Amino acid sequence: MIPFEWEEPRSLKKAVALLDPEDASIRPIAGGTALMLMMKTGVFAPTRLVSLAKIEAKYSQVRIDKSGALKIGAMASLSALEQSTPVAKRFPVITRMYLNGKLFQEVKTTVMRSAPTTDAMFTIPAGFKEMKMGEI
């Protein structure tokens, strides 16, 4: 493997500052499984990876806000959703979606596209109760 820089900023602001939209060899890494496989096979050779593992904890939160909407941080893990009692009680469909991580990622992407925010969070409205497979 070709050597590369590894950065672990402690804030989202610092992480963004370490990225360069003009240089495709500099990438953020959160989980990184696919990226590591690409590196091992030689498909991708980074010059710098910016780990998001140590940025502010608020980006990993799963919570229900005052209006009853579910707030999921961009860095929240699927296991955090699975283990959240308030989520299971208020949004049981999320618990069922956890059984298929790919399905959850599709829903997360759909929600983020339909209601983008600027705080690295996405929101599932309080009235969201059920989703049919054809709606994804």
Short mmCIF file of C-alpha atoms in Angstrom, two decimals:
data_model
loop_
_atom_site.label_atom_id
_atom_site.label_comp_id
_atom_site.label_asym_id
_atom_site.label_seq_id
_atom_site.Cartn_x
_atom_site.Cartn_y
_atom_site.Cartn_z
CA MET A 1 0.00 0.00 0.00
CA ILE A 2 1.21 3.51 -0.81
CA PRO A 3 1.83 5.73 2.25
CA PHE A 4 -0.72 8.46 2.95
CA GLU A 5 -1.49 11.09 5.58
CA TRP A 6 -3.96 10.15 8.33
CA GLU A 7 -5.72 13.04 10.05
CA GLU A 8 -8.04 12.80 13.08
CA PRO A 9 -9.54 16.25 13.66
CA ARG A 10 -11.69 16.82 16.72
CA SER A 11 -14.24 19.07 14.99
CA LEU A 12 -16.27 18.95 11.80
CA LYS A 13 -14.97 22.40 10.90
CA LYS A 14 -11.35 21.18 11.07
CA ALA A 15 -12.24 18.03 9.11
CA VAL A 16 -13.76 20.09 6.30
CA ALA A 17 -10.68 22.34 6.27
CA LEU A 18 -8.47 19.28 5.71
CA LEU A 19 -10.44 18.23 2.63
CA ASP A 20 -9.82 19.53 -0.88
CA PRO A 21 -12.70 19.33 -3.37
CA GLU A 22 -10.18 19.66 -6.20
CA ASP A 23 -8.13 16.62 -5.11
CA ALA A 24 -9.91 13.27 -5.41
CA SER A 25 -7.09 11.54 -3.49
CA ILE A 26 -8.11 13.31 -0.27
CA ARG A 27 -11.22 11.78 1.30
CA PRO A 28 -13.10 11.71 4.57
CA ILE A 29 -13.47 8.31 6.20
CA ALA A 30 -16.14 7.28 8.68
CA GLY A 31 -16.63 3.50 8.63
CA GLY A 32 -14.37 2.98 5.69
CA THR A 33 -14.92 -0.67 4.86
CA ALA A 34 -15.45 -0.10 1.11
CA LEU A 35 -12.67 2.49 0.96
CA MET A 36 -10.19 0.13 2.63
CA LEU A 37 -11.09 -2.63 0.18
CA MET A 38 -10.52 -0.21 -2.71
CA MET A 39 -7.11 0.68 -1.26
CA LYS A 40 -6.10 -2.97 -0.80
CA THR A 41 -6.96 -3.80 -4.40
CA GLY A 42 -5.20 -0.71 -5.74
CA VAL A 43 -8.37 0.91 -7.07
CA PHE A 44 -7.84 3.94 -4.83
CA ALA A 45 -4.55 5.39 -3.60
CA PRO A 46 -5.20 8.28 -1.20
CA THR A 47 -2.76 11.01 -0.34
CA ARG A 48 -4.77 11.89 2.78
CA LEU A 49 -7.61 10.33 4.72
CA VAL A 50 -9.53 12.49 7.18
CA SER A 51 -11.07 10.36 9.91
CA LEU A 52 -14.39 11.60 11.25
CA ALA A 53 -14.25 9.29 14.27
CA LYS A 54 -13.25 12.00 16.75
CA ILE A 55 -15.43 14.90 15.62
CA GLU A 56 -18.02 16.31 18.03
CA ALA A 57 -20.25 13.68 19.62
CA LYS A 58 -23.40 15.58 18.62
CA TYR A 59 -22.99 14.24 15.07
CA SER A 60 -23.40 10.68 16.39
CA GLN A 61 -26.53 11.38 18.41
CA VAL A 62 -29.89 9.74 17.94
CA ARG A 63 -32.60 11.71 19.70
CA ILE A 64 -36.20 12.79 19.56
CA ASP A 65 -36.60 16.57 19.59
CA LYS A 66 -39.28 18.71 21.29
CA SER A 67 -41.63 18.41 18.31
CA GLY A 68 -41.38 14.61 18.39
CA ALA A 69 -39.20 14.41 15.27
CA LEU A 70 -36.36 11.92 15.21
CA LYS A 71 -32.93 13.53 14.75
CA ILE A 72 -30.16 11.25 13.50
CA GLY A 73 -26.61 12.56 13.33
CA ALA A 74 -24.70 11.90 10.12
CA MET A 75 -22.21 9.79 12.12
CA ALA A 76 -24.86 7.79 14.00
CA SER A 77 -24.36 4.06 13.75
CA LEU A 78 -27.02 1.54 12.87
CA SER A 79 -26.44 -0.10 16.26
CA ALA A 80 -27.22 3.20 18.00
CA LEU A 81 -30.60 3.19 16.24
CA GLU A 82 -31.20 -0.46 17.03
CA GLN A 83 -30.45 0.05 20.72
CA SER A 84 -32.44 3.27 21.17
CA THR A 85 -35.53 2.60 23.29
CA PRO A 86 -37.17 5.96 22.40
CA VAL A 87 -36.73 5.19 18.68
CA ALA A 88 -38.20 1.69 19.06
CA LYS A 89 -41.24 3.10 20.91
CA ARG A 90 -41.92 6.14 18.73
CA PHE A 91 -40.73 4.86 15.33
CA PRO A 92 -41.01 1.04 15.32
CA VAL A 93 -40.49 1.00 11.56
CA ILE A 94 -36.87 2.10 12.16
CA THR A 95 -36.25 -0.97 14.31
CA ARG A 96 -37.66 -3.18 11.57
CA MET A 97 -35.53 -1.42 8.94
CA TYR A 98 -32.42 -2.18 10.97
CA LEU A 99 -32.79 -5.81 9.98
CA ASN A 100 -31.68 -4.75 6.52
CA GLY A 101 -28.95 -2.09 6.70
CA LYS A 102 -29.16 -1.44 2.97
CA LEU A 103 -32.84 -0.56 3.30
CA PHE A 104 -32.03 1.86 6.11
CA GLN A 105 -29.30 3.53 4.01
CA GLU A 106 -31.78 4.01 1.17
CA VAL A 107 -34.31 5.59 3.52
CA LYS A 108 -31.61 7.78 5.11
CA THR A 109 -30.53 8.95 1.65
CA THR A 110 -34.13 9.62 0.60
CA VAL A 111 -34.84 11.63 3.75
CA MET A 112 -31.61 13.62 3.39
CA ARG A 113 -32.42 14.47 -0.23
CA SER A 114 -35.96 15.54 0.57
CA ALA A 115 -35.09 17.58 3.68
CA PRO A 116 -31.42 18.57 3.59
CA THR A 117 -30.03 20.37 6.60
CA THR A 118 -26.82 22.22 7.26
CA ASP A 119 -26.01 20.73 10.64
CA ALA A 120 -24.96 17.21 9.54
CA MET A 121 -28.24 15.82 10.85
CA PHE A 122 -31.35 14.58 9.16
CA THR A 123 -34.85 14.56 10.50
CA ILE A 124 -37.66 12.05 10.30
CA PRO A 125 -40.89 13.99 10.98
CA ALA A 126 -42.91 13.17 14.08
CA GLY A 127 -45.84 11.94 11.97
CA PHE A 128 -43.75 9.30 10.16
CA LYS A 129 -45.11 5.92 11.17
CA GLU A 130 -44.85 3.46 8.31
CA MET A 131 -43.32 3.18 4.87
CA LYS A 132 -44.25 0.67 2.21
CA MET A 133 -41.47 -0.97 0.21
CA GLY A 134 -42.63 0.74 -3.02
CA GLU A 135 -42.18 4.18 -1.43
CA ILE A 136 -38.41 3.81 -1.03
#
